[in-house]
Coordinates of C-alpha atoms in Angstrom, one line a residue:
M197 CA 7.5 -5.5 29.5
L198 CA 10.5 -3.7 27.3
I199 CA 10.4 -3.9 23.8
W200 CA 14.1 -4.8 23.6
A201 CA 13.6 -7.8 25.6
F202 CA 12.2 -9.1 22.3
E203 CA 14.8 -11.3 20.3
S204 CA 13.6 -10.1 17.2
V205 CA 14.7 -6.4 18.4
L206 CA 18.0 -5.7 17.1
I207 CA 18.3 -1.8 16.4
C208 CA 16.9 1.2 18.2
P209 CA 14.6 2.9 16.1
L210 CA 15.7 6.6 17.8
H211 CA 19.6 6.4 17.3
Y212 CA 19.8 3.9 14.6
E213 CA 22.2 1.6 16.7
R214 CA 22.4 -1.8 16.9
L215 CA 21.2 -2.8 20.7
C216 CA 24.1 -4.4 22.7
R217 CA 23.4 -7.0 25.5
V218 CA 27.1 -7.0 26.9
C219 CA 28.7 -3.8 29.0
P220 CA 31.4 -2.6 27.0
H221 CA 33.3 -2.1 30.5
C222 CA 32.9 -4.9 32.6
N223 CA 31.9 -7.5 29.7
R224 CA 29.2 -9.0 31.4
S225 CA 25.8 -9.7 30.2
L226 CA 23.1 -7.1 30.7
P227 CA 20.0 -8.3 32.4
Y228 CA 16.4 -6.7 30.8
L229 CA 15.4 -5.9 34.4
A230 CA 17.4 -5.7 37.6
T231 CA 16.7 -4.9 41.2
N232 CA 19.4 -2.2 41.2
S233 CA 18.7 -1.1 37.4
R234 CA 19.3 2.6 36.7
S235 CA 18.8 3.8 32.9
G236 CA 21.6 4.2 30.8
F237 CA 24.0 2.5 33.3
C238 CA 25.2 -1.0 34.0
S239 CA 23.4 -2.8 36.8
R240 CA 26.7 -4.4 37.8
C241 CA 29.8 -2.0 37.1
R242 CA 27.6 1.3 37.4
E243 CA 29.3 2.6 34.5
W244 CA 27.9 4.4 31.7
L245 CA 26.4 2.5 28.8
G246 CA 26.2 5.3 26.4
T247 CA 28.5 5.4 23.1
S248 CA 29.7 8.8 23.2
A249 CA 33.0 7.8 25.4
F250 CA 33.9 5.2 22.8
A251 CA 32.6 6.2 19.4
T252 CA 33.1 9.7 18.1
K253 CA 30.8 9.1 14.7
S254 CA 27.7 11.2 14.1
K255 CA 24.3 9.8 14.1
E256 CA 24.3 9.8 10.5
S257 CA 27.2 7.8 10.0
S258 CA 26.0 5.4 12.1
K259 CA 22.9 4.8 10.4
Q260 CA 24.6 4.2 7.2
M261 CA 26.4 1.2 8.9
I262 CA 23.1 -0.4 9.2
P263 CA 21.9 -1.9 5.7
A264 CA 18.9 -0.1 4.5
A265 CA 17.1 -3.1 4.1
E266 CA 17.4 -4.3 7.5
M267 CA 16.8 -0.9 9.1
A268 CA 13.4 -0.6 7.6
Q269 CA 12.4 -4.4 8.6
Q270 CA 13.4 -3.5 12.2
I271 CA 11.4 -0.4 11.8
Q272 CA 8.4 -2.5 10.8
I273 CA 9.0 -5.2 13.7
I274 CA 9.3 -2.5 16.4
Y275 CA 6.2 -0.9 15.5
S276 CA 4.4 -4.4 15.6
I277 CA 5.9 -5.7 18.7
G278 CA 5.2 -2.0 20.2
T279 CA 1.2 -2.0 19.2
L280 CA 0.9 -5.6 20.2
L281 CA 2.1 -4.6 23.9
T282 CA 0.2 -1.4 24.2
Y283 CA -3.3 -2.9 23.4
A284 CA -2.3 -6.7 25.0
P285 CA -4.4 -5.9 28.0
D286 CA -7.7 -5.2 26.2
I287 CA -7.2 -8.0 23.4
T288 CA -10.6 -9.9 23.1
P289 CA -11.1 -12.8 22.4
I290 CA -7.7 -14.5 23.5
P291 CA -5.6 -14.7 20.6
T292 CA -5.8 -18.5 19.5
H293 CA -4.0 -21.0 16.8
R294 CA -7.1 -21.4 15.0
I295 CA -7.4 -17.0 14.6
F296 CA -4.2 -16.9 13.3
L297 CA -4.9 -19.5 10.6
S298 CA -7.9 -17.8 9.7
N299 CA -6.2 -14.5 9.3
L300 CA -3.2 -16.3 7.4
A301 CA -5.3 -18.1 5.0
E302 CA -7.4 -14.4 4.6
C303 CA -3.7 -12.9 3.6
I304 CA -2.8 -15.3 1.1
N305 CA -6.3 -15.2 -0.4
R306 CA -5.9 -11.2 -0.5
E307 CA -2.4 -10.7 -1.0
A308 CA -1.4 -13.6 -3.5
R309 CA -4.6 -14.5 -4.8
G310 CA -4.6 -18.3 -2.8
S311 CA -1.1 -19.0 -4.3
I312 CA 1.1 -20.1 -1.5
N313 CA 4.1 -20.0 -3.9
L314 CA 3.3 -16.3 -4.9
F315 CA 3.0 -15.6 -1.1
A316 CA 6.4 -17.2 -0.2
D317 CA 8.1 -15.0 -3.1
L318 CA 5.9 -12.0 -1.7
T319 CA 7.5 -12.8 1.9
G320 CA 10.7 -14.4 1.4
I321 CA 9.5 -17.4 3.8
W322 CA 9.8 -20.5 2.3
S323 CA 6.5 -21.9 0.6
G324 CA 7.4 -25.3 2.8
A325 CA 7.1 -23.5 6.0
I326 CA 4.3 -21.7 5.1
R327 CA 2.3 -24.9 4.2
R328 CA 3.3 -26.4 7.5
L329 CA 1.4 -23.5 9.4
L330 CA -1.7 -24.0 7.5
T331 CA -1.8 -27.6 8.3
G332 CA -0.9 -26.8 11.6
K333 CA 1.8 -28.8 11.9
T334 CA 4.1 -26.2 13.2
K335 CA 3.6 -23.4 15.5
P336 CA 4.3 -19.7 14.8
R337 CA 7.4 -18.3 16.2
L338 CA 7.7 -14.6 17.1
E339 CA 10.5 -14.0 14.5
V340 CA 8.2 -15.6 11.7
L341 CA 5.3 -13.5 12.5
C342 CA 7.5 -10.4 12.7
H343 CA 8.7 -11.2 9.2
L344 CA 5.3 -12.0 7.9
C345 CA 3.9 -8.4 9.4
S346 CA 7.2 -6.7 8.1
R347 CA 6.7 -7.8 4.4
L348 CA 2.8 -7.6 4.4
N349 CA 2.9 -4.2 6.2
I350 CA 0.5 -5.0 8.8
S351 CA 0.7 -5.0 12.7
L352 CA 1.2 -8.5 14.8
L353 CA -2.8 -7.3 16.1
D354 CA -4.1 -7.7 12.9
L355 CA -2.4 -11.3 12.4
I356 CA -3.1 -13.1 15.5
T357 CA -6.6 -11.3 16.8
G358 CA -10.2 -11.2 15.1
A359 CA -13.3 -13.4 14.8
V360 CA -12.9 -16.7 13.4
K361 CA -13.9 -16.9 9.9
D362 CA -14.9 -20.8 9.6
E363 CA -15.4 -19.6 5.3
V364 CA -11.8 -18.8 5.6
L365 CA -10.8 -22.1 7.3
E366 CA -12.6 -24.1 4.8
R367 CA -10.6 -22.3 1.8
Q368 CA -7.5 -23.0 3.6
H369 CA -7.6 -26.6 2.8
L370 CA -8.7 -25.5 -0.8
I371 CA -5.3 -23.6 -0.8
L372 CA -3.1 -26.5 0.1
E373 CA -4.8 -28.8 -2.4
R374 CA -4.7 -26.3 -5.1
D375 CA -1.6 -24.5 -4.7
T376 CA 0.8 -27.5 -4.7
P377 CA -0.1 -30.2 -7.1
M378 CA 2.6 -32.9 -7.7
P379 CA 3.0 -33.6 -11.5
I380 CA 1.6 -37.2 -12.9
E381 CA 5.4 -38.1 -13.7
I382 CA 8.6 -36.8 -11.6
T383 CA 11.0 -35.5 -13.8
P384 CA 13.9 -38.0 -13.7
W385 CA 17.0 -36.6 -11.9
G386 CA 19.1 -36.9 -15.4
E387 CA 16.8 -34.8 -17.1
V388 CA 16.6 -32.3 -14.1
E389 CA 19.8 -30.1 -15.6
G390 CA 17.9 -29.5 -19.0
K391 CA 14.8 -28.8 -18.0
L392 CA 16.7 -25.6 -15.7
Q393 CA 18.5 -24.4 -18.6
I394 CA 15.4 -24.2 -20.9
A395 CA 13.6 -22.5 -17.5
S396 CA 16.4 -20.0 -17.4
R397 CA 15.3 -18.8 -21.0
E398 CA 11.8 -18.5 -20.6
T399 CA 9.5 -15.2 -20.9
P400 CA 8.5 -14.5 -18.5
P401 CA 11.1 -15.5 -16.0
P402 CA 9.8 -18.0 -13.3
S403 CA 10.9 -18.3 -9.9
M404 CA 13.0 -21.1 -8.6
E405 CA 10.6 -22.7 -6.1
S406 CA 7.9 -22.8 -9.5
V407 CA 10.5 -24.4 -11.8
A408 CA 11.5 -27.1 -8.8
H409 CA 7.8 -28.0 -8.1
R410 CA 6.6 -28.4 -11.5
M411 CA 9.4 -31.2 -12.2
G412 CA 8.5 -32.7 -8.5
H413 CA 11.9 -32.0 -7.0
H414 CA 12.7 -30.1 -3.1
P415 CA 14.1 -26.4 -4.5
P416 CA 16.9 -26.8 -1.6
R417 CA 17.7 -30.2 -3.5
V418 CA 18.0 -28.8 -7.0
K419 CA 19.9 -25.6 -5.5
K420 CA 22.6 -28.0 -4.4
H421 CA 23.3 -30.2 -7.1
F422 CA 23.1 -27.2 -9.7
P423 CA 24.0 -23.6 -8.0
E424 CA 24.9 -21.7 -11.2
L425 CA 21.7 -22.9 -13.3
C426 CA 19.7 -21.9 -10.1
V427 CA 21.7 -18.6 -9.6
Q428 CA 20.7 -17.6 -13.0
I429 CA 17.1 -18.4 -12.8
I430 CA 16.8 -16.5 -9.3
S431 CA 18.7 -13.5 -10.8
R432 CA 16.4 -13.2 -14.1
Y433 CA 13.4 -13.6 -12.1
K434 CA 14.5 -10.6 -9.6
E435 CA 15.5 -8.5 -12.5
H436 CA 12.1 -9.1 -13.8
L437 CA 10.2 -8.1 -10.5
R438 CA 12.3 -5.0 -10.6
S439 CA 11.4 -4.1 -13.8
R440 CA 7.8 -4.0 -12.9
H441 CA 8.3 -0.9 -11.1
P442 CA 8.2 2.4 -12.4
P443 CA 11.6 4.7 -12.9
P444 CA 13.6 5.8 -10.2
K445 CA 12.8 9.3 -11.0
E446 CA 8.9 9.0 -11.2
I447 CA 9.3 7.0 -7.7
R448 CA 11.4 10.0 -5.9
K449 CA 8.9 12.4 -7.7
A450 CA 6.0 10.8 -6.3
L451 CA 7.3 10.4 -2.8
R452 CA 8.4 14.0 -2.7
A453 CA 5.3 15.2 -4.2
A454 CA 3.3 13.3 -1.2
L455 CA 6.0 15.4 1.3
K456 CA 4.0 18.7 -0.1
E457 CA 0.4 17.2 -0.1
Q458 CA -2.6 18.3 1.9
P459 CA -3.8 16.4 3.9
P460 CA -0.9 14.4 4.1
P461 CA -1.2 11.0 2.3
S462 CA -0.6 7.4 4.0
L463 CA 2.7 5.7 2.4
Q464 CA 0.5 2.9 1.3
R465 CA -1.5 5.3 -0.6
V466 CA 1.5 6.6 -2.6
F467 CA 2.7 3.1 -3.1
R468 CA -0.8 2.3 -4.9
R469 CA -0.5 5.4 -7.2
L470 CA 2.7 4.1 -8.3
G471 CA 1.1 0.8 -9.1
C472 CA 2.3 -1.5 -6.3
R473 CA -0.1 -3.8 -5.5
D474 CA 2.1 -5.7 -2.6
T475 CA 3.6 -4.3 0.8
G476 CA 6.1 -2.1 -0.8
Y477 CA 9.2 -3.9 0.4
Y478 CA 11.4 -2.8 -2.5
Y479 CA 10.7 0.8 -2.1
Y480 CA 11.6 0.6 1.6
V481 CA 14.9 -0.9 0.7
H482 CA 15.7 1.4 -2.3
Y483 CA 14.2 4.8 -1.1
L484 CA 14.1 4.8 2.8
D485 CA 14.6 8.1 3.6
L486 CA 11.6 9.4 1.5
C487 CA 9.4 6.6 2.8
L488 CA 10.3 7.3 6.2
A489 CA 9.6 10.7 5.8
V490 CA 6.4 10.4 4.3
A491 CA 5.2 7.9 6.9
E492 CA 6.4 10.1 9.5
R493 CA 4.3 13.3 8.1
Y494 CA 1.3 11.0 7.9
K495 CA 1.7 10.1 11.6
E496 CA 2.3 13.6 12.7
H497 CA -1.1 14.5 10.8
R498 CA -3.2 11.5 12.3
N499 CA -2.0 12.7 15.7
I500 CA -3.6 15.7 15.7
P501 CA -6.0 16.4 17.8
F502 CA -9.8 16.3 16.5
D503 CA -12.1 19.2 17.4
K504 CA -15.7 18.1 16.3
D505 CA -17.0 21.8 17.2
V506 CA -14.7 23.8 15.3
D507 CA -15.0 21.2 12.0
R508 CA -19.0 21.2 12.5
Q509 CA -18.9 24.8 12.5
R510 CA -16.6 25.1 9.3
L511 CA -18.9 22.6 7.5
R512 CA -22.1 24.9 8.4
V513 CA -20.4 28.0 7.0
A514 CA -19.5 25.6 3.8
L515 CA -23.5 25.3 3.2
T516 CA -23.5 29.3 2.9
E517 CA -20.7 29.3 0.2
E518 CA -21.4 30.6 -3.1
P519 CA -20.5 28.6 -5.5
P520 CA -21.2 25.5 -3.4
P521 CA -17.9 23.8 -2.7
S522 CA -17.8 20.1 -3.4
F523 CA -17.4 17.6 -0.6
S524 CA -14.2 16.8 -1.7
E525 CA -12.7 20.5 -1.6
V526 CA -14.3 20.7 2.3
A527 CA -12.8 17.6 3.2
R528 CA -9.2 19.0 2.2
R529 CA -10.0 22.1 4.0
L530 CA -10.6 20.4 7.0
G531 CA -7.3 18.5 6.7
H532 CA -9.2 15.2 6.8
K533 CA -10.3 12.3 4.2
R534 CA -13.8 12.2 2.8
E535 CA -14.7 8.8 4.6
F536 CA -13.5 10.4 8.1
V537 CA -15.8 13.9 7.6
H538 CA -18.5 11.6 6.4
R539 CA -18.3 9.2 9.3
K540 CA -18.4 11.9 11.8
F541 CA -20.9 14.3 10.4
P542 CA -23.2 12.0 8.4
E543 CA -25.9 14.7 7.9
L544 CA -23.8 17.8 7.3
S545 CA -22.0 15.6 4.7
K546 CA -25.0 14.6 3.0
A547 CA -26.1 18.5 2.9
V548 CA -23.1 19.8 1.4
T549 CA -23.0 17.1 -1.5
S550 CA -26.7 17.4 -2.1
R551 CA -26.0 21.2 -2.4
Y552 CA -22.9 20.8 -4.8
M553 CA -24.8 18.2 -7.0
Y554 CA -27.8 20.7 -7.5
Y555 CA -25.5 23.4 -8.3
R556 CA -23.6 21.4 -10.9
T557 CA -27.0 20.2 -12.2
A558 CA -28.3 23.8 -12.6
L559 CA -24.9 24.8 -14.2
R560 CA -25.3 21.9 -16.8
K561 CA -28.7 22.8 -17.4
E562 CA -27.6 26.5 -18.2
R563 CA -24.7 25.4 -20.3
V564 CA -26.9 23.1 -22.6
E565 CA -29.3 26.0 -23.0
R566 CA -26.7 28.5 -24.1
L567 CA -25.2 25.3 -26.2
L568 CA -28.6 25.2 -28.1
Q569 CA -29.2 29.0 -28.2
E570 CA -25.6 29.1 -30.0
I571 CA -26.8 26.2 -32.4
R572 CA -30.1 28.3 -33.4
E573 CA -28.0 31.1 -34.1
A574 CA -25.2 29.2 -36.2
I575 CA -27.9 27.8 -38.2
S576 CA -29.8 31.0 -39.0
H577 CA -26.7 32.3 -40.3
I578 CA -25.6 29.4 -42.3
T579 CA -29.3 29.4 -43.8
A580 CA -29.1 33.1 -44.6
L581 CA -25.9 32.4 -46.2
G582 CA -27.5 29.7 -48.7
L583 CA -25.4 26.8 -47.3
Y584 CA -26.8 23.7 -45.8
A585 CA -26.2 23.8 -42.0
S586 CA -23.9 20.8 -41.9
E587 CA -22.9 19.5 -38.8
A588 CA -19.5 20.4 -39.7
R589 CA -20.1 24.1 -40.4
V590 CA -22.4 24.1 -37.5
R591 CA -19.8 23.2 -35.0
E592 CA -17.0 25.3 -36.5
H593 CA -19.5 28.4 -35.9
V594 CA -20.8 27.7 -32.2
K595 CA -16.6 26.8 -31.8
S596 CA -15.9 30.4 -32.2
H597 CA -18.0 31.5 -29.8
L598 CA -17.9 28.7 -26.9
Q599 CA -14.4 27.4 -26.6
H600 CA -15.6 24.2 -24.5
L601 CA -18.3 22.2 -26.2
G602 CA -18.3 19.4 -24.4
R603 CA -18.9 15.7 -25.2
T604 CA -19.4 14.8 -29.0
S605 CA -22.4 12.6 -28.2
L606 CA -23.8 16.1 -26.3
F607 CA -23.5 18.6 -29.0
K608 CA -24.8 16.0 -31.7
Q609 CA -28.1 15.7 -29.6
A610 CA -28.6 19.2 -29.3
L611 CA -28.0 19.8 -33.0
R612 CA -30.7 17.2 -33.5
E613 CA -33.2 18.8 -31.0
V614 CA -32.9 22.3 -32.6
K615 CA -33.0 20.6 -36.0
S616 CA -36.6 19.1 -35.2
E617 CA -37.9 22.2 -33.9
I618 CA -37.2 24.4 -37.1
D619 CA -37.8 21.4 -38.8
I620 CA -34.7 20.9 -40.8
A621 CA -33.6 17.6 -42.3
S622 CA -30.5 15.9 -40.9

């Protein structure tokens, strides 16, 4: 199966060009597969299908012709379909509608805290369509599945496969009952305009769907009769969502720093550092080039062949280092995440961690002993001058010899211990 045979795939991810289904020479439709097919040539007129003879624009100029939002969405759709095709022969159990409903309910609980309206805002799909999917009244179309995956930053494989979770299916009905409570009294149509004007001044700005539902009316009907007020409410809500993101300068700085980090972080990890708790669609739209660069760098890092013997030897060398390195430092040297190293080498990982903890404990005891000794000398010096060894005087004297006193509670505890040794009242 060729990936461009799917209707949802509209762009070539390598050349950043829109896919064409009509031959530019004979103007006839191009079949996906033909008995006399030849890569790059029309199966009917045998002419070359490349664009070099018809357009002189560079790859960069062609890329700019496609909106950034559409490009980001298409890249995720192509990745999802490609992953599904790759693993399709090995998928067990066979995907069923029940499995999809279980996964969809889990996504709503995880990404939107069980709120269908919030999930609709997150995915850009009408909440009514999501409710119909949950109730089983409609079957999921590939286009809708791809759209969900692109907004949630998950693969089609994750959405349609897996074990059925009965407890999630039970919550599915609770989601439908809890999320769409109809008002006790439906707002009379003559009062809708006034309610919309009040909603246009609310803080924080509500979404158009939430305003329509609390009045008991269908959102498309309200938008049709009061377009200007609805546009105002929608604009305020979108501006409110944009204001929750960090400043553009901070976002670019974080993405560029991720391009130099070792080991390379995933794009989702960078989003989480920026405070993003959704799929990061906003960043894809406004910072596409940097997002793609971070994702590509992480992908190349993940594809580096893993040599277990070499990494095992490097871990053993780390066990002989002085001073002992931390497990985080060792994992960074190996170019892997802590979880990955611990999973591959559990015994060596525990040894590295234990050795570092013993070293830190011994270092801490040494610092405490030095602090106690400095406090003893400070008290002796102060009392020799005929002064009371107050906490402030002792601290000032010790600070001149120890630049880093540590926590205040630690200093106070050490002072009480020394005073009790030499029997001085606090």
